[in-house]
PDB file of C-alpha atoms in Angstrom:
ATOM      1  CA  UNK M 693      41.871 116.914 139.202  1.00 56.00           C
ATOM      2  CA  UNK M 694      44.989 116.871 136.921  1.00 66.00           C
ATOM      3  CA  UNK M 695      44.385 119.600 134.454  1.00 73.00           C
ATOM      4  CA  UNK M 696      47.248 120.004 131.960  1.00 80.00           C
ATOM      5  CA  UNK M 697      49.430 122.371 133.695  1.00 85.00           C
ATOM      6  CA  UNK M 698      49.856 124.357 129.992  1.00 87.00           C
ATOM      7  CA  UNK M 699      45.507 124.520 130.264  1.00 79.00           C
ATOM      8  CA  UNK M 700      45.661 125.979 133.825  1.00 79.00           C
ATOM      9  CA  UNK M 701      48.133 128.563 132.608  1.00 83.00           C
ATOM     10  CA  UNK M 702      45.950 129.704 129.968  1.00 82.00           C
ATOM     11  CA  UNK M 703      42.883 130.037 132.702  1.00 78.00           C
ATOM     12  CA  UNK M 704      45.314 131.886 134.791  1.00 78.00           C
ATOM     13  CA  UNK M 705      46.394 134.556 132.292  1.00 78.00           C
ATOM     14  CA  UNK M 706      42.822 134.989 131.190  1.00 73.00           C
ATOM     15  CA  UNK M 707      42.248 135.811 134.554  1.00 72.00           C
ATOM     16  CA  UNK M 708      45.262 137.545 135.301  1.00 73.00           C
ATOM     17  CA  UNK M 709      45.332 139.358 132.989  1.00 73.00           C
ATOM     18  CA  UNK M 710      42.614 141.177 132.157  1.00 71.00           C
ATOM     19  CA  UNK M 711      41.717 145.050 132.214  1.00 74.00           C
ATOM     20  CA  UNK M 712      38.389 146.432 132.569  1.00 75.00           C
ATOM     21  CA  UNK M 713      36.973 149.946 132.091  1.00 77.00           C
ATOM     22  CA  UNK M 714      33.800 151.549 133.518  1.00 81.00           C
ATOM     23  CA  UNK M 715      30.538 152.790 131.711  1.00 82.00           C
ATOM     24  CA  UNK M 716      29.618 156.304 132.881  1.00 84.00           C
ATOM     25  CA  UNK M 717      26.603 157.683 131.384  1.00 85.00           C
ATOM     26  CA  UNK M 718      26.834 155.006 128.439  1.00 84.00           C
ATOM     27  CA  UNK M 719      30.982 156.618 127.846  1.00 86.00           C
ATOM     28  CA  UNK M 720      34.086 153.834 128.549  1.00 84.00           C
ATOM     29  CA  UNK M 721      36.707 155.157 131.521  1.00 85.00           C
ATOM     30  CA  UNK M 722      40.564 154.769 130.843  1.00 82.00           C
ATOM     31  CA  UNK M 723      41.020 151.054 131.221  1.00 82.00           C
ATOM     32  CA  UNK M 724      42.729 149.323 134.385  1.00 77.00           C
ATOM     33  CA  UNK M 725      44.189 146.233 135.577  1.00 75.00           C
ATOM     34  CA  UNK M 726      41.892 143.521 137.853  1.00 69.00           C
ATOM     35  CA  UNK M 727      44.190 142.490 140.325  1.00 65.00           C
ATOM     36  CA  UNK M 728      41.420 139.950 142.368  1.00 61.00           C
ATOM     37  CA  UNK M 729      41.170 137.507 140.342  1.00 62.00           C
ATOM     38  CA  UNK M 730      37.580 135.703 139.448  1.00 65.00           C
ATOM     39  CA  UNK M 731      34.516 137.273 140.886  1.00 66.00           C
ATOM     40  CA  UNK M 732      30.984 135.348 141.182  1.00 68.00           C
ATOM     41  CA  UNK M 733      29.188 136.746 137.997  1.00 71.00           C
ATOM     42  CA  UNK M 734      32.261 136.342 135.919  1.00 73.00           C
ATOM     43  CA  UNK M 735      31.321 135.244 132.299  1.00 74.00           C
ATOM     44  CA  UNK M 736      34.310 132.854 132.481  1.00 74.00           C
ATOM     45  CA  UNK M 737      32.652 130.924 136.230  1.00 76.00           C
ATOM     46  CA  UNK M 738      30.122 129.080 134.333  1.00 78.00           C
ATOM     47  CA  UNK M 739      32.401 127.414 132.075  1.00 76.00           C
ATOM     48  CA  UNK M 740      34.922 126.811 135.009  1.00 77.00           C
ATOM     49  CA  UNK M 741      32.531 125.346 137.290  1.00 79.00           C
ATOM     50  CA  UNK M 742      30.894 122.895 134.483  1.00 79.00           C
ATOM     51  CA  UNK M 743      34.934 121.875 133.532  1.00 78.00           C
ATOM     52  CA  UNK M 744      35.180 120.915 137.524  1.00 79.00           C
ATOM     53  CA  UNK M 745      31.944 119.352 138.120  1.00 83.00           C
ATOM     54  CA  UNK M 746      32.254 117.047 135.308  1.00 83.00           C
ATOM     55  CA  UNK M 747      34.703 115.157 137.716  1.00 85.00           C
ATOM     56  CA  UNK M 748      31.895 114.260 140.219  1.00 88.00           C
ATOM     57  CA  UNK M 749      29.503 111.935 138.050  1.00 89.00           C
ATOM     58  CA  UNK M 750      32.890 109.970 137.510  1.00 90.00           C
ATOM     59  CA  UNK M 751      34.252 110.023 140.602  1.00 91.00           C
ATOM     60  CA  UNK M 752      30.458 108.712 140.984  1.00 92.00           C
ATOM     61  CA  UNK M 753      30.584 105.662 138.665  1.00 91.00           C
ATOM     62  CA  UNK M 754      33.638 104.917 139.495  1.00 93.00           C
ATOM     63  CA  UNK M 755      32.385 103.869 143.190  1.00 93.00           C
ATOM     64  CA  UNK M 756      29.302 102.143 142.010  1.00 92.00           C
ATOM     65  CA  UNK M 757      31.823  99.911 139.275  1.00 91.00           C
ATOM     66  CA  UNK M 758      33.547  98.944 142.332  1.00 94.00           C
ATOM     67  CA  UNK M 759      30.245  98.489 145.138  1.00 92.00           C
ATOM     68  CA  UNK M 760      31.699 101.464 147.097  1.00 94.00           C
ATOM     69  CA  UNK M 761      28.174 102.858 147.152  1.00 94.00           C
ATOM     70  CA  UNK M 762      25.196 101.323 146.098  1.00 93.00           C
ATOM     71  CA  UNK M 763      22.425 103.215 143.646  1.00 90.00           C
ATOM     72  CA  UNK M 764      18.747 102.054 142.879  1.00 89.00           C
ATOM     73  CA  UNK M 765      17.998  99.152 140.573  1.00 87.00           C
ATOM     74  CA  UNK M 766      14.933 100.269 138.427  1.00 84.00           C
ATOM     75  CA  UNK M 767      13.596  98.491 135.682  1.00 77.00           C
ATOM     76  CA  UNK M 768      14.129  94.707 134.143  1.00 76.00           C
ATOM     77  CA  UNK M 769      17.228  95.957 132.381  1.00 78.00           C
ATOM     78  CA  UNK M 770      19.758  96.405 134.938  1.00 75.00           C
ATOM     79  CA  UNK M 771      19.389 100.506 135.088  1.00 81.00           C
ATOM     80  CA  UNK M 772      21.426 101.437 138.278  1.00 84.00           C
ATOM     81  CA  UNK M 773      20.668 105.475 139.118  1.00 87.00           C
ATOM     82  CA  UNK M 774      22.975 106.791 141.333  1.00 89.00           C
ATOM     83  CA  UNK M 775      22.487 110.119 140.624  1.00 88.00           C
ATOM     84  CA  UNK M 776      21.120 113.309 138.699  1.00 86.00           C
ATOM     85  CA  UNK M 777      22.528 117.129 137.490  1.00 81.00           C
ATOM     86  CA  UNK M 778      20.545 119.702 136.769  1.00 79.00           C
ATOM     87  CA  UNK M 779      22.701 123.190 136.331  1.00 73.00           C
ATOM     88  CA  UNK M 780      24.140 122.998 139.510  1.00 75.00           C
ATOM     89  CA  UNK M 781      21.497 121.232 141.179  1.00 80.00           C
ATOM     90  CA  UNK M 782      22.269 117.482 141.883  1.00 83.00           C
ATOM     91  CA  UNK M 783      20.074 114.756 143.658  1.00 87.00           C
ATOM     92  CA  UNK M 784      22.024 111.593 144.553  1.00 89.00           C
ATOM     93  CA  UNK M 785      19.820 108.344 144.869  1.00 89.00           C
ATOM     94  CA  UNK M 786      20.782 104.843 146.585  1.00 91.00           C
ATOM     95  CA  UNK M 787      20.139 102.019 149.113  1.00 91.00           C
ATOM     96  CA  UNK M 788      18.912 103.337 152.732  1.00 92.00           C
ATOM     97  CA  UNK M 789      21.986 101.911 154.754  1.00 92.00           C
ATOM     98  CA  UNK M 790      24.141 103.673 156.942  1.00 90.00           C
ATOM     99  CA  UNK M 791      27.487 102.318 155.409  1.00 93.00           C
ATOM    100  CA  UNK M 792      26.341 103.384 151.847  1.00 92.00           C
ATOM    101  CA  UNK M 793      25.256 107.575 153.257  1.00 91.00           C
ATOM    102  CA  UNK M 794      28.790 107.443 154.908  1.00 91.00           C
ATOM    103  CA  UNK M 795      30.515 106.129 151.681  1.00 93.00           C
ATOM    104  CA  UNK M 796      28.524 108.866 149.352  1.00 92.00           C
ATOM    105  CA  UNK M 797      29.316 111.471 152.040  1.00 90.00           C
ATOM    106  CA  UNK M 798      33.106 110.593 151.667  1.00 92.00           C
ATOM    107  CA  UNK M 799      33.260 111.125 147.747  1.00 92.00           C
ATOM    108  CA  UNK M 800      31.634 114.623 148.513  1.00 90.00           C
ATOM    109  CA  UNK M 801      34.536 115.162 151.080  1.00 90.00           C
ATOM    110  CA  UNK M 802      37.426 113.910 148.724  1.00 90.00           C
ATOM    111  CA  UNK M 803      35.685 116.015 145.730  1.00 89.00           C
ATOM    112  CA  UNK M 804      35.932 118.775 147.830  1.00 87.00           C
ATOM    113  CA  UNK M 805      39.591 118.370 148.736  1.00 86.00           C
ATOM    114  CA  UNK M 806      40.340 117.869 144.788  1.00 83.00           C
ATOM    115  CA  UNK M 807      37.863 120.811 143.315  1.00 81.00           C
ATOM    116  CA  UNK M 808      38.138 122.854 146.626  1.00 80.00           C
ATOM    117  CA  UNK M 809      34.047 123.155 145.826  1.00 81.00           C
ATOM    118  CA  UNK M 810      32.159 122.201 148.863  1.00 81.00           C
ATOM    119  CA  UNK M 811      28.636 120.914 149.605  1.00 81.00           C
ATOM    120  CA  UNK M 812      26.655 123.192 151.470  1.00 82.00           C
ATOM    121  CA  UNK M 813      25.235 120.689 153.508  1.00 81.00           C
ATOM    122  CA  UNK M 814      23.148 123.316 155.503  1.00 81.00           C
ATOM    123  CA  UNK M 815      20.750 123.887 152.199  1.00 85.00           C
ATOM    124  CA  UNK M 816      21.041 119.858 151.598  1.00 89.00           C
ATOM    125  CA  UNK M 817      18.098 117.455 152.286  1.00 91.00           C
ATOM    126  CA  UNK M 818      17.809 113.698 153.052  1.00 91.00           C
ATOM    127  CA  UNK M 819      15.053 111.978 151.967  1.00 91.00           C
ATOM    128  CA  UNK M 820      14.223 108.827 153.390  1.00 89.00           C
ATOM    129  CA  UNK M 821      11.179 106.607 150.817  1.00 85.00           C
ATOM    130  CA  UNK M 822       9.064 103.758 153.157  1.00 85.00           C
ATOM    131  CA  UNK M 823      11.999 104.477 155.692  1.00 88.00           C
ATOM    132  CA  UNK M 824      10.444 105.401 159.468  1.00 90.00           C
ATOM    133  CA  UNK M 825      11.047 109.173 159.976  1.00 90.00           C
ATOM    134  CA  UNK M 826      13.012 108.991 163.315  1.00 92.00           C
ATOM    135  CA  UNK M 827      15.699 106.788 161.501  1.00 92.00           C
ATOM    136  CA  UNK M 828      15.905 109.855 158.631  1.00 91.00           C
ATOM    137  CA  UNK M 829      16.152 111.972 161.483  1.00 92.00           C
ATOM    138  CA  UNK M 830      18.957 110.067 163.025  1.00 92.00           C
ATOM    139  CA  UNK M 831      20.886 109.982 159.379  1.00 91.00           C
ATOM    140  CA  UNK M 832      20.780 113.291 158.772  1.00 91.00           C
ATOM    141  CA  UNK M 833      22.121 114.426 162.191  1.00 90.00           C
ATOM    142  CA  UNK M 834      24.940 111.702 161.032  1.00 86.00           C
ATOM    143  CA  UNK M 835      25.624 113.642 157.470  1.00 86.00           C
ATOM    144  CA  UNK M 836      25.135 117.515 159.560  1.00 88.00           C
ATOM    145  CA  UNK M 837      22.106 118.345 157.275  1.00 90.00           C
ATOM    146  CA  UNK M 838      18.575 118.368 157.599  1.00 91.00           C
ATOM    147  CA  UNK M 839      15.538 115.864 157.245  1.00 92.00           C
ATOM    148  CA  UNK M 840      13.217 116.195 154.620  1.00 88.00           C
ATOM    149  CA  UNK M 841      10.005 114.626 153.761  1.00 84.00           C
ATOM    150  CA  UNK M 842       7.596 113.935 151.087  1.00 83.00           C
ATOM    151  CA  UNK M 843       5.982 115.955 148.966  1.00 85.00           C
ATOM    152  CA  UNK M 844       8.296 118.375 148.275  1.00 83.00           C
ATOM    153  CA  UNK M 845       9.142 120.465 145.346  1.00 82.00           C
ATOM    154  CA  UNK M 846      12.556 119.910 143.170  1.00 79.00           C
ATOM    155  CA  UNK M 847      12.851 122.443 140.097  1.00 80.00           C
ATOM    156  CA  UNK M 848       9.558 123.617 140.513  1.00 82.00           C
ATOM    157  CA  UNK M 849       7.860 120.448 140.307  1.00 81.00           C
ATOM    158  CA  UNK M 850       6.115 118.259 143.331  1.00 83.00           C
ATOM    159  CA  UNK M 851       7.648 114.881 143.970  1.00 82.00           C
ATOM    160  CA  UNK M 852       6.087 112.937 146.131  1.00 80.00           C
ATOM    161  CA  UNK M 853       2.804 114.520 145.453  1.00 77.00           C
ATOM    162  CA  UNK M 854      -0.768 112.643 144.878  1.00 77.00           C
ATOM    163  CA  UNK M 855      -0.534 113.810 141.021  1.00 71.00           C
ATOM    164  CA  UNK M 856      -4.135 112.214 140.519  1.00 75.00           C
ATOM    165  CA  UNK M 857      -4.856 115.806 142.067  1.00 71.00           C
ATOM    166  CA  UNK M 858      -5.454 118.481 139.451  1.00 68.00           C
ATOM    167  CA  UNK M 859      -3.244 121.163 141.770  1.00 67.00           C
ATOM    168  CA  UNK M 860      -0.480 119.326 141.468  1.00 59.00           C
TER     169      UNK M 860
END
């Protein structure tokens, strides 16, 4: 991802360096030195993380500018969506063909090589629109993760859903 190597030094020693100390009955313990680095729950991780997933949207654009993969036209304008972040919760949008999955699951391979963050593609869905279930089936056995289908809910919210209904 090409960092500045004087920025990756200054992540290292924050995380190298750094001494902790231990609340017992609301009274600090002698400090001591963390020797294992970052931990999940580190106040530091969420920065980190956002500063390494900012590469993916252009590593992203950067293959629709040059047809590698191919998004979703909506609207008169020439709007291409190709994808969309939430946290760290993305959905990734494009033409049903087989060469464009394979193409979009080869950026998430090479992001992973250059972030070393990887896709859990276990807790990943594909979601096939007016495409005949079997053939989503087939995909999704191609990409190792599972089928999904309409309606489901994203962040709480139904897509899919009849939202003439007042449940939904």
């Amino acid at each position: 991802m090409r960092f500045p190597e004087k920025w990756c030094n200054w992540v290292y020693n924050i995380l190298s360096t750094t001494r902790s100390s231990i609340l017992v009955n609301g009274s600090p313990t002698f400090e001591f030195q963390c020797h294992k680095s970052m931990r999940q729950g580190d106040p530091i991780a969420p920065f980190l993380f956002i500063m390494v997933m900012e590469a993916f949207p252009v590593m992203l654009n950067r293959a629709l500018a040059f047809s590698i993969i191919k998004g979703v036209d909506i609207g008169n304008d020439g709007l291409l969506l190709s994808h969309m972040l939430y946290a760290d919760d993305y959905v990734l949008v494009g033409e049903w063909e087989s060469d464009n999955l394979k193409n979009i699951t080869g950026i998430l391979r090479v992001f992973n090589l250059c972030s070393g963050l990887k896709i859990h593609l276990g807790k990943s869905n594909l979601f096939g629109i007016g495409v005949d279930e079997t053939e989503v089936t087939d995909m999704a056995r191609v990409v190792n993760c599972s089928t999904g289908f309409l309606p489901f809910k994203h962040l709480g919210i139904w897509i899919g859903a009849n939202m003439n209904k007042v449940a939904n």
